[in-house]
């Protein structure tokens, strides 16, 4: 069992920290927001396996493993700077492993890993998929970039928060795989939305149609899990358009760094940007359907002008 300093107790971080405490680790958490820290203390129970720290320095000072679950690259850079300062101040600090679960740019993951190595921190980028439900259930998928020995050392942490996890390459590789994941998820939502609009505006039973699609080669987890809510126009998040917009920015930037053209991803990024511009940023990413609908005007068209 390890002493873990956990920074970023939001939608994902909060249940992940609670699962680590439940697995027997001592978790000292810090977040900008007090209610987030209160949740960790409550989840830690009277035995106190979950504690709140007033600052990042306090959370990481005594930690053997440092964990972050933050919104985006700038926050990871900002928090890492504080971790670095805290670690340089306490020369005997035992912390050796730093796992960043946030979804950020591969380039930032690589630079944080290099900066970590300079102060004796072994860094893993470990973005997740599975959403809030997966974080609560401890069944996240985790794509990890870094050294094999560090991946092995981090196994107890991954086992407490995830179901499937794999080392996919050196630092930054986890973030590249997550970017690929977000391209496929965004593209699938856009195409399912187009399929719904085509069927509904053609006067076809879209529910029966999607059932057929789900059972054939076009089937996907998105069709399986989301077709009913999309047909009902229920867009409660889930995963917010705002976060997917951030992730498409990461994917496009990673493509630039790799020198490759991803035309479909570019189109999906623009549709997600449109969803945000139309005020749907806090809705679930399946709300891409609203953008496809708005491209097609309102009301039943049914082939008549
Ligand atoms: P969130 O906004 O709910 O949580 C982030 C937390 O970080 C907040 O509580 C915020 O107060 C805290 N924070 C930000 N800056 C800080 C700082 N400088 N110091 C201390 N605390 C700070 O976001 P989330 O939904 O938990 O997502 C976290 C990451 O996980 C993102 O990168 C997201 O893309 C990724 N992700 C989210 C989901 C999802 O379904 N929500 C799924 C997979 C991956």
Short mmCIF file of C-alpha atoms and ligand atoms in Angstrom, two decimals:
data_model
loop_
_atom_site.label_atom_id
_atom_site.label_comp_id
_atom_site.label_asym_id
_atom_site.label_seq_id
_atom_site.Cartn_x
_atom_site.Cartn_y
_atom_site.Cartn_z
CA UNK A 1 0.00 0.00 0.00
CA UNK A 2 1.37 3.40 -0.96
CA UNK A 3 1.07 6.98 0.18
CA UNK A 4 -0.47 8.77 -2.78
CA UNK A 5 -0.69 12.53 -3.37
CA UNK A 6 -3.69 13.12 -5.68
CA UNK A 7 -4.23 16.50 -7.37
CA UNK A 8 -7.49 17.22 -9.25
CA UNK A 9 -10.58 15.76 -7.58
CA UNK A 10 -13.20 16.57 -10.23
CA UNK A 11 -15.76 14.36 -11.99
CA UNK A 12 -13.12 11.70 -12.72
CA UNK A 13 -10.48 12.33 -10.04
CA UNK A 14 -12.90 12.23 -7.13
CA UNK A 15 -14.13 8.63 -7.62
CA UNK A 16 -10.64 7.49 -8.68
CA UNK A 17 -9.15 8.83 -5.44
CA UNK A 18 -11.96 7.19 -3.47
CA UNK A 19 -11.24 3.84 -5.17
CA UNK A 20 -7.55 4.14 -4.31
CA UNK A 21 -8.44 4.79 -0.65
CA UNK A 22 -10.86 1.84 -0.74
CA UNK A 23 -8.08 -0.39 -2.12
CA UNK A 24 -6.08 0.42 1.01
CA UNK A 25 -3.78 3.22 -0.19
CA UNK A 26 -3.37 6.36 1.89
CA UNK A 27 -4.58 9.17 -0.35
CA UNK A 28 -3.88 12.83 0.36
CA UNK A 29 -5.84 14.92 -2.11
CA UNK A 30 -5.85 18.54 -3.18
CA UNK A 31 -8.18 20.50 -5.46
CA UNK A 32 -8.96 24.17 -6.09
CA UNK A 33 -12.46 23.48 -4.85
CA UNK A 34 -13.24 22.63 -1.21
CA UNK A 35 -16.31 20.44 -1.94
CA UNK A 36 -14.08 18.19 -4.06
CA UNK A 37 -11.78 17.68 -1.07
CA UNK A 38 -14.73 17.07 1.27
CA UNK A 39 -15.86 14.23 -1.01
CA UNK A 40 -12.47 12.51 -0.69
CA UNK A 41 -12.51 12.80 3.11
CA UNK A 42 -16.04 11.33 3.19
CA UNK A 43 -15.00 8.48 0.87
CA UNK A 44 -11.87 7.85 2.97
CA UNK A 45 -14.08 6.98 5.95
CA UNK A 46 -13.39 7.35 9.66
CA UNK A 47 -10.16 5.33 9.31
CA UNK A 48 -8.82 8.30 7.38
CA UNK A 49 -7.37 6.62 4.29
CA UNK A 50 -8.50 9.72 2.37
CA UNK A 51 -7.27 13.11 3.61
CA UNK A 52 -7.43 16.61 2.17
CA UNK A 53 -4.35 18.84 1.95
CA UNK A 54 -4.47 22.64 1.91
CA UNK A 55 -1.92 22.90 -0.91
CA UNK A 56 -0.26 20.88 -3.65
CA UNK A 57 3.00 20.96 -1.67
CA UNK A 58 1.26 19.43 1.37
CA UNK A 59 -0.37 16.74 -0.78
CA UNK A 60 2.87 15.60 -2.41
CA UNK A 61 5.43 16.26 0.34
CA UNK A 62 5.13 12.81 1.90
CA UNK A 63 3.87 10.87 -1.14
CA UNK A 64 5.50 7.80 -2.68
CA UNK A 65 3.29 8.15 -5.76
CA UNK A 66 1.96 11.42 -7.18
CA UNK A 67 -1.20 11.36 -9.29
CA UNK A 68 -2.91 14.13 -11.27
CA UNK A 69 -6.32 14.22 -12.99
CA UNK A 70 -6.60 17.75 -14.39
CA UNK A 71 -8.54 19.34 -17.27
CA UNK A 72 -5.84 20.17 -19.82
CA UNK A 73 -2.15 20.76 -20.61
CA UNK A 74 -1.83 24.24 -18.99
CA UNK A 75 -3.17 22.94 -15.66
CA UNK A 76 -0.81 19.95 -15.75
CA UNK A 77 2.15 22.27 -16.44
CA UNK A 78 1.06 24.62 -13.63
CA UNK A 79 0.57 21.83 -11.08
CA UNK A 80 3.81 20.12 -12.14
CA UNK A 81 5.69 23.37 -11.45
CA UNK A 82 4.32 23.29 -7.87
CA UNK A 83 5.20 19.59 -7.50
CA UNK A 84 8.72 20.36 -8.70
CA UNK A 85 9.14 23.21 -6.23
CA UNK A 86 7.80 21.09 -3.36
CA UNK A 87 10.09 18.22 -4.25
CA UNK A 88 13.18 20.40 -4.54
CA UNK A 89 12.38 21.93 -1.12
CA UNK A 90 12.04 18.58 0.66
CA UNK A 91 15.25 16.88 -0.42
CA UNK A 92 14.41 13.58 1.31
CA UNK A 93 11.00 13.29 -0.37
CA UNK A 94 10.20 9.62 -1.05
CA UNK A 95 8.00 10.27 -4.10
CA UNK A 96 9.47 8.48 -7.09
CA UNK A 97 6.56 7.86 -9.42
CA UNK A 98 4.27 10.44 -11.04
CA UNK A 99 1.19 9.21 -12.95
CA UNK A 100 -0.76 11.81 -14.96
CA UNK A 101 -4.23 10.52 -15.86
CA UNK A 102 -5.30 13.80 -17.56
CA UNK A 103 -5.93 13.97 -21.32
CA UNK A 104 -3.30 16.41 -22.59
CA UNK A 105 -1.02 16.99 -25.59
CA UNK A 106 1.55 14.22 -26.20
CA UNK A 107 4.14 16.98 -26.49
CA UNK A 108 3.31 18.26 -22.97
CA UNK A 109 3.43 14.69 -21.61
CA UNK A 110 6.92 14.31 -23.05
CA UNK A 111 8.17 17.61 -21.67
CA UNK A 112 6.74 16.90 -18.20
CA UNK A 113 8.43 13.46 -18.27
CA UNK A 114 11.77 15.05 -19.16
CA UNK A 115 11.39 17.71 -16.45
CA UNK A 116 10.39 15.00 -13.96
CA UNK A 117 13.48 12.94 -14.73
CA UNK A 118 15.65 15.95 -13.86
CA UNK A 119 14.34 15.84 -10.30
CA UNK A 120 14.24 12.05 -9.94
CA UNK A 121 10.55 11.55 -10.77
CA UNK A 122 9.61 8.65 -13.07
CA UNK A 123 6.66 9.89 -15.09
CA UNK A 124 3.87 7.97 -16.85
CA UNK A 125 1.17 9.51 -19.06
CA UNK A 126 -1.96 7.45 -18.43
CA UNK A 127 -5.10 8.96 -20.00
CA UNK A 128 -8.29 7.00 -19.49
CA UNK A 129 -11.53 6.17 -21.21
CA UNK A 130 -14.73 4.92 -19.63
CA UNK A 131 -16.21 8.18 -18.35
CA UNK A 132 -17.57 9.01 -14.92
CA UNK A 133 -19.36 5.64 -14.71
CA UNK A 134 -16.08 3.81 -15.32
CA UNK A 135 -14.30 5.98 -12.77
CA UNK A 136 -16.94 5.20 -10.13
CA UNK A 137 -16.95 1.48 -10.91
CA UNK A 138 -13.14 1.30 -11.10
CA UNK A 139 -13.32 -0.13 -14.62
CA UNK A 140 -11.48 2.50 -16.67
CA UNK A 141 -9.34 1.65 -19.69
CA UNK A 142 -5.91 3.17 -19.25
CA UNK A 143 -3.43 3.79 -22.10
CA UNK A 144 0.03 4.24 -20.68
CA UNK A 145 3.18 5.87 -22.03
CA UNK A 146 6.55 5.51 -20.28
CA UNK A 147 9.15 2.96 -19.17
CA UNK A 148 8.20 -0.66 -18.55
CA UNK A 149 9.67 -0.76 -15.01
CA UNK A 150 7.61 2.31 -14.06
CA UNK A 151 4.49 0.79 -15.62
CA UNK A 152 5.04 -2.32 -13.46
CA UNK A 153 5.53 -0.19 -10.36
CA UNK A 154 2.25 1.61 -11.10
CA UNK A 155 0.19 -1.60 -11.48
CA UNK A 156 -1.40 -1.42 -7.99
CA UNK A 157 -2.71 2.06 -8.84
CA UNK A 158 -4.03 0.98 -12.25
CA UNK A 159 -5.68 -2.10 -10.69
CA UNK A 160 -7.54 0.09 -8.19
CA UNK A 161 -9.01 2.44 -10.82
CA UNK A 162 -9.14 0.41 -14.04
CA UNK A 163 -10.02 -2.87 -15.63
CA UNK A 164 -7.86 -2.85 -18.76
CA UNK A 165 -4.53 -1.11 -18.98
CA UNK A 166 -1.52 -1.47 -21.24
CA UNK A 167 1.84 0.13 -21.87
CA UNK A 168 1.57 1.40 -25.45
CA UNK A 169 5.01 3.01 -25.89
CA UNK A 170 7.35 5.66 -24.48
CA UNK A 171 6.22 8.90 -22.80
CA UNK A 172 3.53 10.63 -24.87
CA UNK A 173 2.36 7.37 -26.49
CA UNK A 174 -0.56 7.04 -24.06
CA UNK A 175 -1.76 10.48 -25.12
CA UNK A 176 -1.42 9.61 -28.83
CA UNK A 177 -3.61 6.52 -28.31
CA UNK A 178 -6.15 8.62 -26.39
CA UNK A 179 -6.20 11.16 -29.27
CA UNK A 180 -6.85 8.29 -31.70
CA UNK A 181 -9.67 7.11 -29.42
CA UNK A 182 -11.27 10.55 -29.45
CA UNK A 183 -11.10 10.79 -33.26
CA UNK A 184 -12.96 7.49 -33.62
CA UNK A 185 -15.53 8.35 -30.94
CA UNK A 186 -16.22 11.85 -32.37
CA UNK A 187 -16.41 10.53 -35.95
CA UNK A 188 -18.79 7.75 -34.94
CA UNK A 189 -21.12 10.18 -33.18
CA UNK A 190 -21.17 12.44 -36.24
CA UNK A 191 -22.05 9.54 -38.55
CA UNK A 192 -24.71 8.11 -36.24
CA UNK A 193 -26.21 11.63 -36.10
CA UNK A 194 -26.25 11.78 -39.91
CA UNK A 195 -27.86 8.33 -40.09
CA UNK A 196 -30.62 9.48 -37.70
CA UNK A 197 -31.30 12.67 -39.68
CA UNK A 198 -31.36 10.77 -42.99
CA UNK A 199 -33.82 8.19 -41.71
CA UNK A 200 -36.11 10.59 -39.86
CA UNK A 201 -36.29 13.08 -42.72
CA UNK A 202 -36.98 10.24 -45.16
CA UNK A 203 -39.97 9.18 -43.11
CA UNK A 204 -38.29 5.91 -42.08
CA UNK A 205 -38.58 4.39 -38.58
CA UNK A 206 -35.17 5.49 -37.27
CA UNK A 207 -35.41 3.29 -34.16
CA UNK A 208 -35.91 0.15 -36.24
CA UNK A 209 -33.18 1.36 -38.61
CA UNK A 210 -30.63 1.87 -35.83
CA UNK A 211 -31.47 -1.56 -34.41
CA UNK A 212 -30.51 -3.01 -37.80
CA UNK A 213 -27.29 -0.99 -37.92
CA UNK A 214 -26.36 -2.04 -34.39
CA UNK A 215 -26.64 -5.72 -35.32
CA UNK A 216 -24.55 -5.54 -38.51
CA UNK A 217 -21.10 -4.38 -39.61
CA UNK A 218 -21.99 -0.78 -38.68
CA UNK A 219 -22.48 -1.84 -35.06
CA UNK A 220 -20.48 -0.06 -32.34
CA UNK A 221 -20.47 0.58 -28.60
CA UNK A 222 -21.86 4.04 -29.37
CA UNK A 223 -24.83 2.59 -31.25
CA UNK A 224 -25.27 0.05 -28.47
CA UNK A 225 -25.18 2.52 -25.57
CA UNK A 226 -26.40 5.80 -27.05
CA UNK A 227 -28.94 5.20 -29.79
CA UNK A 228 -31.94 5.44 -27.49
CA UNK A 229 -30.85 8.69 -25.82
CA UNK A 230 -29.92 10.21 -29.18
CA UNK A 231 -33.33 9.33 -30.64
CA UNK A 232 -34.95 10.85 -27.53
CA UNK A 233 -32.72 13.96 -27.81
CA UNK A 234 -31.42 13.45 -24.25
CA UNK A 235 -27.98 15.02 -24.05
CA UNK A 236 -27.17 15.04 -20.34
CA UNK A 237 -23.39 14.47 -19.96
CA UNK A 238 -21.59 11.96 -19.94
CA UNK A 239 -18.67 13.52 -21.69
CA UNK A 240 -19.08 17.20 -22.44
CA UNK A 241 -18.71 18.77 -25.89
CA UNK A 242 -16.25 21.24 -24.29
CA UNK A 243 -13.91 18.40 -23.32
CA UNK A 244 -14.22 16.72 -26.71
CA UNK A 245 -13.42 20.06 -28.36
CA UNK A 246 -10.24 20.19 -26.26
CA UNK A 247 -9.41 16.59 -27.26
CA UNK A 248 -9.89 17.27 -30.99
CA UNK A 249 -7.47 20.19 -30.61
CA UNK A 250 -4.98 17.72 -29.09
CA UNK A 251 -5.55 15.26 -31.96
CA UNK A 252 -5.04 17.92 -34.65
CA UNK A 253 -1.92 19.21 -32.94
CA UNK A 254 -0.55 15.64 -32.57
CA UNK A 255 -1.20 15.08 -36.29
CA UNK A 256 0.79 18.21 -37.10
CA UNK A 257 3.66 17.03 -34.91
CA UNK A 258 3.60 13.64 -36.64
CA UNK A 259 3.43 15.29 -40.09
CA UNK A 260 0.24 13.50 -41.11
CA UNK A 261 -3.04 14.73 -42.62
CA UNK A 262 -6.27 13.56 -40.95
CA UNK A 263 -9.05 15.05 -43.09
CA UNK A 264 -11.92 13.24 -41.37
CA UNK A 265 -10.65 14.24 -37.92
CA UNK A 266 -10.44 17.84 -39.17
CA UNK A 267 -14.08 17.76 -40.23
CA UNK A 268 -15.20 16.21 -36.95
CA UNK A 269 -13.21 18.85 -35.05
CA UNK A 270 -15.10 21.57 -36.94
CA UNK A 271 -18.50 19.97 -36.21
CA UNK A 272 -17.62 19.79 -32.51
CA UNK A 273 -16.45 23.43 -32.65
CA UNK A 274 -19.83 24.31 -34.20
CA UNK A 275 -21.64 22.51 -31.36
CA UNK A 276 -19.72 24.64 -28.91
CA UNK A 277 -20.32 27.85 -30.88
CA UNK A 278 -24.04 27.07 -30.89
CA UNK A 279 -23.99 26.94 -27.08
CA UNK A 280 -23.94 23.17 -26.53
CA UNK A 281 -20.55 23.01 -24.79
CA UNK A 282 -21.92 21.59 -21.57
CA UNK A 283 -24.07 18.93 -23.28
CA UNK A 284 -22.99 15.35 -23.95
CA UNK A 285 -20.93 14.84 -27.12
CA UNK A 286 -23.85 12.94 -28.66
CA UNK A 287 -25.34 16.47 -29.05
CA UNK A 288 -23.42 16.55 -32.33
CA UNK A 289 -26.86 15.46 -33.57
CA UNK A 290 -28.08 19.01 -32.91
CA UNK A 291 -25.40 20.39 -35.26
CA UNK A 292 -26.29 17.96 -38.03
CA UNK A 293 -29.96 18.88 -37.54
CA UNK A 294 -29.19 22.61 -37.68
CA UNK A 295 -27.30 22.09 -40.96
CA UNK A 296 -30.53 20.68 -42.33
CA UNK A 297 -32.98 23.32 -41.14
CA UNK A 298 -35.85 22.62 -38.80
CA UNK A 299 -39.05 20.62 -39.16
CA UNK A 300 -39.88 17.52 -41.14
CA UNK A 301 -38.59 17.74 -44.67
CA UNK A 302 -39.76 14.37 -45.99
CA UNK A 303 -38.53 15.11 -49.49
CA UNK A 304 -41.04 17.97 -50.02
CA UNK A 305 -39.98 21.59 -50.59
P1 LIG B 1 -13.16 18.26 -13.97
O1 LIG B 1 -13.12 19.65 -14.47
O2 LIG B 1 -14.41 17.72 -13.36
O3 LIG B 1 -11.99 18.03 -12.87
C1 LIG B 1 -10.75 18.69 -12.87
C2 LIG B 1 -10.45 19.12 -11.45
O4 LIG B 1 -9.16 19.72 -11.42
C3 LIG B 1 -11.44 20.19 -10.94
O5 LIG B 1 -12.03 19.74 -9.72
C4 LIG B 1 -10.57 21.44 -10.72
O6 LIG B 1 -10.97 22.21 -9.60
C5 LIG B 1 -9.19 20.81 -10.52
N1 LIG B 1 -8.10 21.72 -10.84
C6 LIG B 1 -7.90 22.41 -11.99
N2 LIG B 1 -6.75 23.12 -11.91
C7 LIG B 1 -6.22 22.85 -10.69
C8 LIG B 1 -5.05 23.28 -10.02
N3 LIG B 1 -4.18 24.13 -10.61
N4 LIG B 1 -4.83 22.84 -8.76
C9 LIG B 1 -5.71 22.00 -8.16
N5 LIG B 1 -6.84 21.53 -8.75
C10 LIG B 1 -7.08 21.96 -10.01
O7 LIG B 1 -12.69 17.34 -15.20
P2 LIG B 1 -12.88 15.75 -15.38
O8 LIG B 1 -14.14 15.49 -16.10
O9 LIG B 1 -12.60 15.08 -14.07
O10 LIG B 1 -11.70 15.45 -16.42
C11 LIG B 1 -10.34 15.39 -16.03
C12 LIG B 1 -9.53 14.87 -17.22
O11 LIG B 1 -9.99 13.57 -17.57
C13 LIG B 1 -9.66 15.73 -18.49
O12 LIG B 1 -8.41 15.80 -19.11
C14 LIG B 1 -10.67 14.98 -19.33
O13 LIG B 1 -10.51 15.22 -20.71
C15 LIG B 1 -10.34 13.54 -18.95
N6 LIG B 1 -11.46 12.60 -19.13
C16 LIG B 1 -12.72 12.93 -18.70
C17 LIG B 1 -13.75 12.00 -18.87
C18 LIG B 1 -15.17 12.35 -18.44
O14 LIG B 1 -16.11 11.58 -18.81
N7 LIG B 1 -15.40 13.39 -17.68
C19 LIG B 1 -13.51 10.76 -19.48
C20 LIG B 1 -12.21 10.44 -19.87
C21 LIG B 1 -11.18 11.37 -19.68
#
